[in-house]
Short mmCIF file of N, CA and C and ligand atoms in Angstrom, two decimals:
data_model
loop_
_atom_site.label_atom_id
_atom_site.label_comp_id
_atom_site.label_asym_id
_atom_site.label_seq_id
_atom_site.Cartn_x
_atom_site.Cartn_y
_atom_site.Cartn_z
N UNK A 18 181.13 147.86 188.70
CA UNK A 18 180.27 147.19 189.71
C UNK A 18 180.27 145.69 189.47
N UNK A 19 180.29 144.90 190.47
CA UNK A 19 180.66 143.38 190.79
C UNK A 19 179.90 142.76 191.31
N UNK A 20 179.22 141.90 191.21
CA UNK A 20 178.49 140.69 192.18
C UNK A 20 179.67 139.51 192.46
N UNK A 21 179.16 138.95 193.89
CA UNK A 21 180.07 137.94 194.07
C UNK A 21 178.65 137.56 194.89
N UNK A 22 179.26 135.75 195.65
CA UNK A 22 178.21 135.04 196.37
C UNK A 22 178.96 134.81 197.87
N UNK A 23 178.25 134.39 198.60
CA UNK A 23 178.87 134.89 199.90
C UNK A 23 177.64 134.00 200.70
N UNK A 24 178.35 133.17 201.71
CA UNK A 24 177.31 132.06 202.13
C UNK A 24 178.44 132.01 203.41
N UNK A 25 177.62 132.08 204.77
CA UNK A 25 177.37 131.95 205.72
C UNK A 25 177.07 129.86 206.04
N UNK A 26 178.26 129.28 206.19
CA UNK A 26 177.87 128.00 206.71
C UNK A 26 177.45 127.36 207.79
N UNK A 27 177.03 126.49 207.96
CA UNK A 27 175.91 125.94 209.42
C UNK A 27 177.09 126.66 210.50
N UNK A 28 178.10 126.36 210.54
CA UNK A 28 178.72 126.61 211.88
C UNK A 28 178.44 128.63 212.31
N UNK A 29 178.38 128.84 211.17
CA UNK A 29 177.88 130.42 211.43
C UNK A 29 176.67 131.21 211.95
N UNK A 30 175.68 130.31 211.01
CA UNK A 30 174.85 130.26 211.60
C UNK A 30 173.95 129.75 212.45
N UNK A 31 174.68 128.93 213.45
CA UNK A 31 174.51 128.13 214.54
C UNK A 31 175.16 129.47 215.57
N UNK A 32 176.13 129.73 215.61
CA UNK A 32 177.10 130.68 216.32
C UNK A 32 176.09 131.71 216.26
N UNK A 33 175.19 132.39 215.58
CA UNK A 33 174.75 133.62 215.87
C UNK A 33 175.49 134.36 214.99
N UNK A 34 175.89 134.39 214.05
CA UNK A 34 177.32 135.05 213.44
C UNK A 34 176.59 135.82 211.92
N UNK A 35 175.31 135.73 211.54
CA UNK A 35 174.81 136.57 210.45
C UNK A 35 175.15 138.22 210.45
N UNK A 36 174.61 138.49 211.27
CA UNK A 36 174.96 139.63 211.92
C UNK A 36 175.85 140.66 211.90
N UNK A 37 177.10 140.00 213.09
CA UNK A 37 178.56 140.31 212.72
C UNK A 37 179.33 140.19 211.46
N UNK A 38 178.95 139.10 210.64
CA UNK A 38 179.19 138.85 209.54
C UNK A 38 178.98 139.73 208.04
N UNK A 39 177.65 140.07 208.61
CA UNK A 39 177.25 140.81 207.64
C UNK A 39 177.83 142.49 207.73
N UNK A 40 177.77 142.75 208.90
CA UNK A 40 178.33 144.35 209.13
C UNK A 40 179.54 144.66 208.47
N UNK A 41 180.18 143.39 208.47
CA UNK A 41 181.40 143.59 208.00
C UNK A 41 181.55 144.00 206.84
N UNK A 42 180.67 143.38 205.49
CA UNK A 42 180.50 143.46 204.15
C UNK A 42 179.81 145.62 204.04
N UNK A 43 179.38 145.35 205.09
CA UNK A 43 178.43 146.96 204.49
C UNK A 43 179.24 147.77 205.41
N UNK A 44 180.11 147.29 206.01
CA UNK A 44 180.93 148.52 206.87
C UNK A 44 182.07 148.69 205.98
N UNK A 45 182.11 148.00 205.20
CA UNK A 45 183.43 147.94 203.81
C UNK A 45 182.36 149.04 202.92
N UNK A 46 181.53 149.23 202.29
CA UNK A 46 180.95 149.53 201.42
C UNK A 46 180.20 148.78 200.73
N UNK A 47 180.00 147.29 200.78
CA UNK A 47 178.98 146.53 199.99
C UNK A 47 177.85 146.89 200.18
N UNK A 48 177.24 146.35 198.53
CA UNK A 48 175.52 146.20 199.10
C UNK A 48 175.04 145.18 198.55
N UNK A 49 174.25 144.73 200.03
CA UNK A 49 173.13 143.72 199.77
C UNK A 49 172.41 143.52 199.02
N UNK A 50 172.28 142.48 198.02
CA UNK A 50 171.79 142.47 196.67
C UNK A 50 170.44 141.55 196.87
N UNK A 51 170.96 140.41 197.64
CA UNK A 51 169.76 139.21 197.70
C UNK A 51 170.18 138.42 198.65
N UNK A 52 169.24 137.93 200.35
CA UNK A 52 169.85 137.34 200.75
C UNK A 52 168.71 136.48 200.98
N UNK A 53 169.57 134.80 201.97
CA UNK A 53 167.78 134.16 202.15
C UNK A 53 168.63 132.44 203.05
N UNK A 54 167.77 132.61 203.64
CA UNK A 54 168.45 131.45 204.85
C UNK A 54 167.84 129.77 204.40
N UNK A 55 168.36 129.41 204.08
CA UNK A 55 167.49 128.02 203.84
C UNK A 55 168.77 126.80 204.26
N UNK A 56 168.02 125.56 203.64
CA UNK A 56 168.58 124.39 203.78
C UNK A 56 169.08 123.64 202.45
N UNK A 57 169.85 123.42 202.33
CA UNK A 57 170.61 122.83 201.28
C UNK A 57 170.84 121.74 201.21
N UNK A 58 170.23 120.86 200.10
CA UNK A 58 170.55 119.00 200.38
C UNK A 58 171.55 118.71 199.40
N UNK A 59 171.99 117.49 199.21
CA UNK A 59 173.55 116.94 198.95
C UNK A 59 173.97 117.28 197.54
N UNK A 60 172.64 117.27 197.22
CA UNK A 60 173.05 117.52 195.48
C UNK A 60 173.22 118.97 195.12
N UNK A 61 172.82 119.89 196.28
CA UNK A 61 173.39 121.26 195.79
C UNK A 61 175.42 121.82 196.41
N UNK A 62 175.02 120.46 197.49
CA UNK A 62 176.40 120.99 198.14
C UNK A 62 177.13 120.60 197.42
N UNK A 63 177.02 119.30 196.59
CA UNK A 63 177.92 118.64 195.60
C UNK A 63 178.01 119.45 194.35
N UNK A 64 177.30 120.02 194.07
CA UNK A 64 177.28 121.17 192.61
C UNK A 64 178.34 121.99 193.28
N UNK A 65 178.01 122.94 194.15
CA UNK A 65 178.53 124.12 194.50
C UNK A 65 179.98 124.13 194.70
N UNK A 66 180.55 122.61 195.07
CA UNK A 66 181.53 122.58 195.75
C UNK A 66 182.31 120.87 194.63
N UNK A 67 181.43 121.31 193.65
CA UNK A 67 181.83 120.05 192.48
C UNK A 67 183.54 119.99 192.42
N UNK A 68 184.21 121.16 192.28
CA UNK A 68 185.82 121.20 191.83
C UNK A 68 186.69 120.28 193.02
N UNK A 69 186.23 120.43 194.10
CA UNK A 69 186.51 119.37 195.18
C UNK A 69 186.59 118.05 195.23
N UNK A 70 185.70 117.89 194.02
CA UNK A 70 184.81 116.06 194.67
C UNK A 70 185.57 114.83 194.98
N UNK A 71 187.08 115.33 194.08
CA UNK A 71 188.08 114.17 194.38
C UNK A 71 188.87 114.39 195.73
N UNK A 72 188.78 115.31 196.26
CA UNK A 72 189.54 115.14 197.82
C UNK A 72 189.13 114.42 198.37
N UNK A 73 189.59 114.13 199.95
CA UNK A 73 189.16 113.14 200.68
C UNK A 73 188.58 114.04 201.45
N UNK A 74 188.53 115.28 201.32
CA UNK A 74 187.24 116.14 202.25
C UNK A 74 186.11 116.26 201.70
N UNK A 75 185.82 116.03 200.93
CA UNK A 75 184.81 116.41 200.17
C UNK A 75 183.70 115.82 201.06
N UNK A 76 183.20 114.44 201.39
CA UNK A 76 182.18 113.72 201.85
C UNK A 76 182.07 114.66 203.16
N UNK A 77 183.20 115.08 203.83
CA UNK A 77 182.90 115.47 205.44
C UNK A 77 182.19 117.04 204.90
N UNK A 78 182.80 117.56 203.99
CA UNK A 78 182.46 119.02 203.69
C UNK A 78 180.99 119.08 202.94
N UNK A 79 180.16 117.60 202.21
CA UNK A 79 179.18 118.24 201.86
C UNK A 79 178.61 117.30 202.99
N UNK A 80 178.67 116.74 204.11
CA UNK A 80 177.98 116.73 205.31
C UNK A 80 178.38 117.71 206.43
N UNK A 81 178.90 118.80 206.36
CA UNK A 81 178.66 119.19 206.80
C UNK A 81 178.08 120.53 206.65
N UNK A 82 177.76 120.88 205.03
CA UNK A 82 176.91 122.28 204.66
C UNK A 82 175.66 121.64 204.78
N UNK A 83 175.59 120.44 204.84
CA UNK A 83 173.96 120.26 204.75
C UNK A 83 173.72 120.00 206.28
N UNK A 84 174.50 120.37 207.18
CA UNK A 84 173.92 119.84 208.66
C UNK A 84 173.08 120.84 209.07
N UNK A 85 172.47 122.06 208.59
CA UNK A 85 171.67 122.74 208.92
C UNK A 85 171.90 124.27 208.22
N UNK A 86 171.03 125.06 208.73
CA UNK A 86 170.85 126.40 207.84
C UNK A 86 172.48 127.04 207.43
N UNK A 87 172.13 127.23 205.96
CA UNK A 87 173.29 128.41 205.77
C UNK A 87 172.42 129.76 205.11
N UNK A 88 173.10 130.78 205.03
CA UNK A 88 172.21 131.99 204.77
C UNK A 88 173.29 132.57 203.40
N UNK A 89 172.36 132.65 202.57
CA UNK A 89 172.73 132.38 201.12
C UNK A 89 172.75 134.00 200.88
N UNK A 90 174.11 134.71 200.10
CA UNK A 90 173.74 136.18 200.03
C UNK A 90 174.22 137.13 198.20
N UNK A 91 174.09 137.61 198.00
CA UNK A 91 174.49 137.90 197.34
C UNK A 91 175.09 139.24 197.19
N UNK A 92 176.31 139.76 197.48
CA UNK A 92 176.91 141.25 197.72
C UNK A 92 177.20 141.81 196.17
N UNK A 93 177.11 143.42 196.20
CA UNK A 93 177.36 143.64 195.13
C UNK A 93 178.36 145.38 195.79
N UNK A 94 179.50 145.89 193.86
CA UNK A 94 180.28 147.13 194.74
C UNK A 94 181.69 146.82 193.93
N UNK A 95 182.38 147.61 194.29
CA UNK A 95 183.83 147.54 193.46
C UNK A 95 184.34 146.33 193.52
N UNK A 96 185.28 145.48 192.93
CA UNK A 96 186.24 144.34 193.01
C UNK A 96 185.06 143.30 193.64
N UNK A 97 183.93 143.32 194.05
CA UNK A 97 183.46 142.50 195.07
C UNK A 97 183.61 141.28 195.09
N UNK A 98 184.71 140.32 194.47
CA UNK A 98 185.06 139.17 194.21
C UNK A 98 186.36 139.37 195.25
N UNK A 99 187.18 140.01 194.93
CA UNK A 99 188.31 139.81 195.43
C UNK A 99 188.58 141.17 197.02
N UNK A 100 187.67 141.95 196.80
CA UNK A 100 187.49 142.25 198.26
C UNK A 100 186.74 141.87 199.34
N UNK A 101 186.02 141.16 198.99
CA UNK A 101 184.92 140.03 199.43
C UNK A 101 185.97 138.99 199.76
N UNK A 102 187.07 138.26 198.89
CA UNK A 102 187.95 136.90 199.53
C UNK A 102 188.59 137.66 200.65
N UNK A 103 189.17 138.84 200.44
CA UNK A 103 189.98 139.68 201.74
C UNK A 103 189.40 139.83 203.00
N UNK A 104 188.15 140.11 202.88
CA UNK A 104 187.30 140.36 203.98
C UNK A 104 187.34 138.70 204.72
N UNK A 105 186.95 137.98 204.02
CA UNK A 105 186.58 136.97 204.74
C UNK A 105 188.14 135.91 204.86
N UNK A 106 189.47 136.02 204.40
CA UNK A 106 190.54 135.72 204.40
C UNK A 106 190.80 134.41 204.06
N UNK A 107 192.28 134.18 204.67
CA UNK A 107 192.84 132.52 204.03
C UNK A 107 191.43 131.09 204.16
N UNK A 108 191.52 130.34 203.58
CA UNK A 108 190.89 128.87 203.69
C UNK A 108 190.92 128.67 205.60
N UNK A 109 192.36 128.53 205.68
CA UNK A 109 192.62 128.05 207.03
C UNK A 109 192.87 129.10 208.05
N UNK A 110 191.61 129.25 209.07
CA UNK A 110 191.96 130.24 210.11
C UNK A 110 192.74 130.62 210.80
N UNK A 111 194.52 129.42 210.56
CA UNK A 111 195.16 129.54 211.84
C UNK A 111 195.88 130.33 210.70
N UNK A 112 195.57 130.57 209.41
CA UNK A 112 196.75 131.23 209.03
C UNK A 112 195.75 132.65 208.08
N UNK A 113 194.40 132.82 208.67
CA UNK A 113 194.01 133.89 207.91
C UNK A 113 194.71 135.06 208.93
N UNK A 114 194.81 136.41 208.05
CA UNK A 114 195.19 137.43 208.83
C UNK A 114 194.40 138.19 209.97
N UNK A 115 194.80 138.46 211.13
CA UNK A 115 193.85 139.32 212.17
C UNK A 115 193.16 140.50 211.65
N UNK A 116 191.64 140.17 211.87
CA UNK A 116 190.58 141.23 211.43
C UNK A 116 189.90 141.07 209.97
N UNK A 117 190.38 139.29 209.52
CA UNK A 117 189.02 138.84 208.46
C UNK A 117 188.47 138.19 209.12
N UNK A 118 187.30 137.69 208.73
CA UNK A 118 186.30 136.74 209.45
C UNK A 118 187.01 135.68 210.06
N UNK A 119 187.52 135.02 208.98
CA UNK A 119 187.78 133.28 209.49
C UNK A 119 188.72 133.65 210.91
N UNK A 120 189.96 134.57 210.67
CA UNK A 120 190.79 134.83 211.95
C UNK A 120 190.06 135.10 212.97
N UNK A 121 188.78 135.77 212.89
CA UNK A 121 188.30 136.54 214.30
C UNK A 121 187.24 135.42 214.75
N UNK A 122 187.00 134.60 213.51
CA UNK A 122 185.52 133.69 214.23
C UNK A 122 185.82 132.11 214.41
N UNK A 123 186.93 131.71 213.61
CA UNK A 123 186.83 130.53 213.12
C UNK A 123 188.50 129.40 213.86
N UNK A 124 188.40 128.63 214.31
CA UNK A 124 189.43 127.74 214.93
C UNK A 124 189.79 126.68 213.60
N UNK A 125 189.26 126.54 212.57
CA UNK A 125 189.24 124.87 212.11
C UNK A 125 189.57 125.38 210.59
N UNK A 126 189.94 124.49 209.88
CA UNK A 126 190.07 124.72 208.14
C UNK A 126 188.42 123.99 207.71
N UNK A 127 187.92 123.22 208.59
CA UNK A 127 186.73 122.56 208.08
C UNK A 127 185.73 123.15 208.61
N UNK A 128 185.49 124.04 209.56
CA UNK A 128 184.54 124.99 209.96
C UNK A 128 184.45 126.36 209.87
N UNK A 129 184.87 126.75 208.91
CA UNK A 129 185.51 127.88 208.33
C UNK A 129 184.41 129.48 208.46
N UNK A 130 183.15 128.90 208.66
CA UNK A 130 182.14 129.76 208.87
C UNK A 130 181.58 130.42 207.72
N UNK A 131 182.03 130.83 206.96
CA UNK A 131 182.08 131.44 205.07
C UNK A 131 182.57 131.24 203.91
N UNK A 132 181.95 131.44 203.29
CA UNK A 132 181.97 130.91 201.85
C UNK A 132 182.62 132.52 201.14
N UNK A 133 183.04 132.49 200.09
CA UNK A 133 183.10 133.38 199.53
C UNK A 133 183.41 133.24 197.90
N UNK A 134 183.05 133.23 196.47
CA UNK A 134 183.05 133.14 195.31
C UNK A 134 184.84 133.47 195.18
N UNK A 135 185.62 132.54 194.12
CA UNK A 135 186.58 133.06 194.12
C UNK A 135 187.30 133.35 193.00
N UNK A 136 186.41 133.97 192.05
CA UNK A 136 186.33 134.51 190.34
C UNK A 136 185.10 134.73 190.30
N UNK A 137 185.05 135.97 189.38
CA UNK A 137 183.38 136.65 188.42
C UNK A 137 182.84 135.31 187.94
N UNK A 138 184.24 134.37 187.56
CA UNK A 138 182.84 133.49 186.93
C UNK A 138 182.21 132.16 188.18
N UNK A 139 183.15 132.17 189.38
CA UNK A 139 182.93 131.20 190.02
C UNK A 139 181.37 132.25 190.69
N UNK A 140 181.12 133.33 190.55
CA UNK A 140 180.32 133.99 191.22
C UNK A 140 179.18 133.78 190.90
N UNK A 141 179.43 133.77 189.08
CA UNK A 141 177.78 134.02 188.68
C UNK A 141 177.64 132.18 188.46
N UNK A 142 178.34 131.45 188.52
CA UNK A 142 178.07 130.13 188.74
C UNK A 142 177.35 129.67 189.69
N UNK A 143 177.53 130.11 191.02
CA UNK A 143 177.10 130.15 192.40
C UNK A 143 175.55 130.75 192.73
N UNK A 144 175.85 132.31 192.19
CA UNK A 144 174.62 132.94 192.37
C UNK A 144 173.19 132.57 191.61
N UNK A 145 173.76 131.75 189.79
CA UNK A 145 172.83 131.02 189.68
C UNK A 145 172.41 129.25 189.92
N UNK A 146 173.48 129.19 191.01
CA UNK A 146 172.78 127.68 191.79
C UNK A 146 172.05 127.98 193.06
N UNK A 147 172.15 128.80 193.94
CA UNK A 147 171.55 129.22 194.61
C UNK A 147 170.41 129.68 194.67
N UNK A 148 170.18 131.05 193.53
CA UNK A 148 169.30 132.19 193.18
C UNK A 148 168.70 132.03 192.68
N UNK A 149 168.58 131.23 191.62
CA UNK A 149 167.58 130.93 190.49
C UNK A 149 167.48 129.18 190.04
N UNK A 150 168.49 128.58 190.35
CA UNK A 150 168.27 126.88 190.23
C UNK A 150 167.18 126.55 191.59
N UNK A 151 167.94 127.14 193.01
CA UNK A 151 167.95 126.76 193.91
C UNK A 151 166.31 126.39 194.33
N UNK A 152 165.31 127.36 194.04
CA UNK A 152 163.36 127.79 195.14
C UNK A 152 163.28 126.12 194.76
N UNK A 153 163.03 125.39 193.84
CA UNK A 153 162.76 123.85 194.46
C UNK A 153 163.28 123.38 195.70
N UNK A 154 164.62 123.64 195.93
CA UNK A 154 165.25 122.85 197.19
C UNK A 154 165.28 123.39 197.79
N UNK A 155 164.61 124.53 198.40
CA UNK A 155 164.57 125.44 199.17
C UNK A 155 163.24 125.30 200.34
N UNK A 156 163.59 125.68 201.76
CA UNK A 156 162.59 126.01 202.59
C UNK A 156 163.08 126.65 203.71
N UNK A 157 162.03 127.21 203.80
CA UNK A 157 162.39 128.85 204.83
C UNK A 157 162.33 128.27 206.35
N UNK A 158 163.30 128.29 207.07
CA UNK A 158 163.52 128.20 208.48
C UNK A 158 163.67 129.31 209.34
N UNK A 159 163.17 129.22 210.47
CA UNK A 159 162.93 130.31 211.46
C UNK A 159 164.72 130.63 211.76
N UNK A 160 165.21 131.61 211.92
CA UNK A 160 166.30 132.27 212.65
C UNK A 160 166.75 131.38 213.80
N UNK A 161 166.32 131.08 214.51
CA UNK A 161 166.19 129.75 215.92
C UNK A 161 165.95 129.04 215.80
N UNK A 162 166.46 128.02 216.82
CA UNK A 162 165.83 126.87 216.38
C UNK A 162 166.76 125.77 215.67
N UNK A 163 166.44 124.78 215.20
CA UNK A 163 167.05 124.03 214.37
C UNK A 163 166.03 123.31 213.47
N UNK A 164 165.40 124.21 212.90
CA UNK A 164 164.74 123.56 211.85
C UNK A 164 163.21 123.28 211.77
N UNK A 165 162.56 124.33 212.50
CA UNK A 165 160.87 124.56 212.81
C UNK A 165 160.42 125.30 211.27
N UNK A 166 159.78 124.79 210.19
CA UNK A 166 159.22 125.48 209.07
C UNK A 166 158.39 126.50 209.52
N UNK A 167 158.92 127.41 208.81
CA UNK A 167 157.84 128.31 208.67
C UNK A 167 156.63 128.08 207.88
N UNK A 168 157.04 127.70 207.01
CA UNK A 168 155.84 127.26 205.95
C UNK A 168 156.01 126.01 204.81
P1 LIG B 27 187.93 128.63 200.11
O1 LIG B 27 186.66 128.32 200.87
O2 LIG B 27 188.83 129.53 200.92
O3 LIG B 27 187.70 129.12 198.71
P2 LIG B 27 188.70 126.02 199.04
O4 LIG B 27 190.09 125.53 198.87
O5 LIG B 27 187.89 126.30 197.81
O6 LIG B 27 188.76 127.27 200.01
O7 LIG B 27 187.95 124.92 199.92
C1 LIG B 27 186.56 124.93 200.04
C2 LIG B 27 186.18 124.55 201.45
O8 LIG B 27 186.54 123.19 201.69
C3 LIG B 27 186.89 125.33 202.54
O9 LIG B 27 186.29 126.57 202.81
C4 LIG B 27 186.79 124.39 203.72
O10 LIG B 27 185.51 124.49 204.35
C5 LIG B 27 186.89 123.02 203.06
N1 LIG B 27 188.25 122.51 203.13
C6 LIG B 27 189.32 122.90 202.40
N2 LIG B 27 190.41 122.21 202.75
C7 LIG B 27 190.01 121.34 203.71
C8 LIG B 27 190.70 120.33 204.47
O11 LIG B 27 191.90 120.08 204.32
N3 LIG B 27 189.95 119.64 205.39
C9 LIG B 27 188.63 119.87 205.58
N4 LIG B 27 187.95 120.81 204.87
C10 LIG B 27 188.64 121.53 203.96
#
């Protein structure tokens, strides 16, 4: 049994795409371990996505996880690292295969719609920046909307 992390980015969940997204993971056999929709500011996108920092994408990519809700998850189940990257496929949609996420949802290499852990250890790295670093930078947003607190 495997945990991996699995994050839903603004463009996904702008699209309506939790949903579909998610069926996919539990129509494979995953299970939902921990999930939770919030907002993420620069210094977590810059952690999460630290191995990057020297590209020249980097600035557009941590403006654009912080442009609004991503829904933070945590799947658990056989291989769930590396059947979890399958499910959700290549980086770049024009070249993921028909019937993973990015192919069926996604046009762009920079709007890619999902995240997915890509090693046990990149997993539990993730799951504890999110899961347990994260309830300070955290606040709960309504499903709709763009950004009405709940509390
Ligand atoms: P992965 O998400 O499939 O693991 P990585 O190479 O780790 O792919 O890249 C992380 C994220 O950075 C990608 O999901 C994508 O959103 C973004 N990204 C990667 N390459 C580019 C690029 O060339 N231009 C813009 N964004 C990119």
């Amino acid at each position: 049994m495997e945990r991996t992390f699995v994050m839903i980015k603004p463009d996904g969940v702008k699209r309506g795409l939790i949903g579909p997204i998610i069926t996919r993971f539990e129509q494979k056999g995953f299970h939902l371990a921990a999930m939770k929709l919030m907002r993420i500011d620069r210094a977590l996108a810059e952690r999460h996505y630290g191995e990057h920092q020297d590209r020249p994408f980097f600035g557009e990519l941590v403006d654009f996880l912080t442009s609004g809700q991503v829904c933070a998850m945590v799947w658990e189940g056989q291989n769930a690292v590396a059947n979890t990257r399958a499910i959700i496929g290549a980086t770049n949609p024009v070249q993921a295969s028909p019937g993973t996420i990015r192919a069926d949802f996604a046009l762009d290499i920079a709007s890619n719609i999902v995240h997915g852990s890509d090693s046990p250890e990149s997993a539990q790295r993730e799951i504890a920046l999110f899961f347990d670093g994260a309830p300070a930078l955290e606040t709960m947003y309504r499903m709709t909307g763009d950004g009405a607190a709940l509390n």
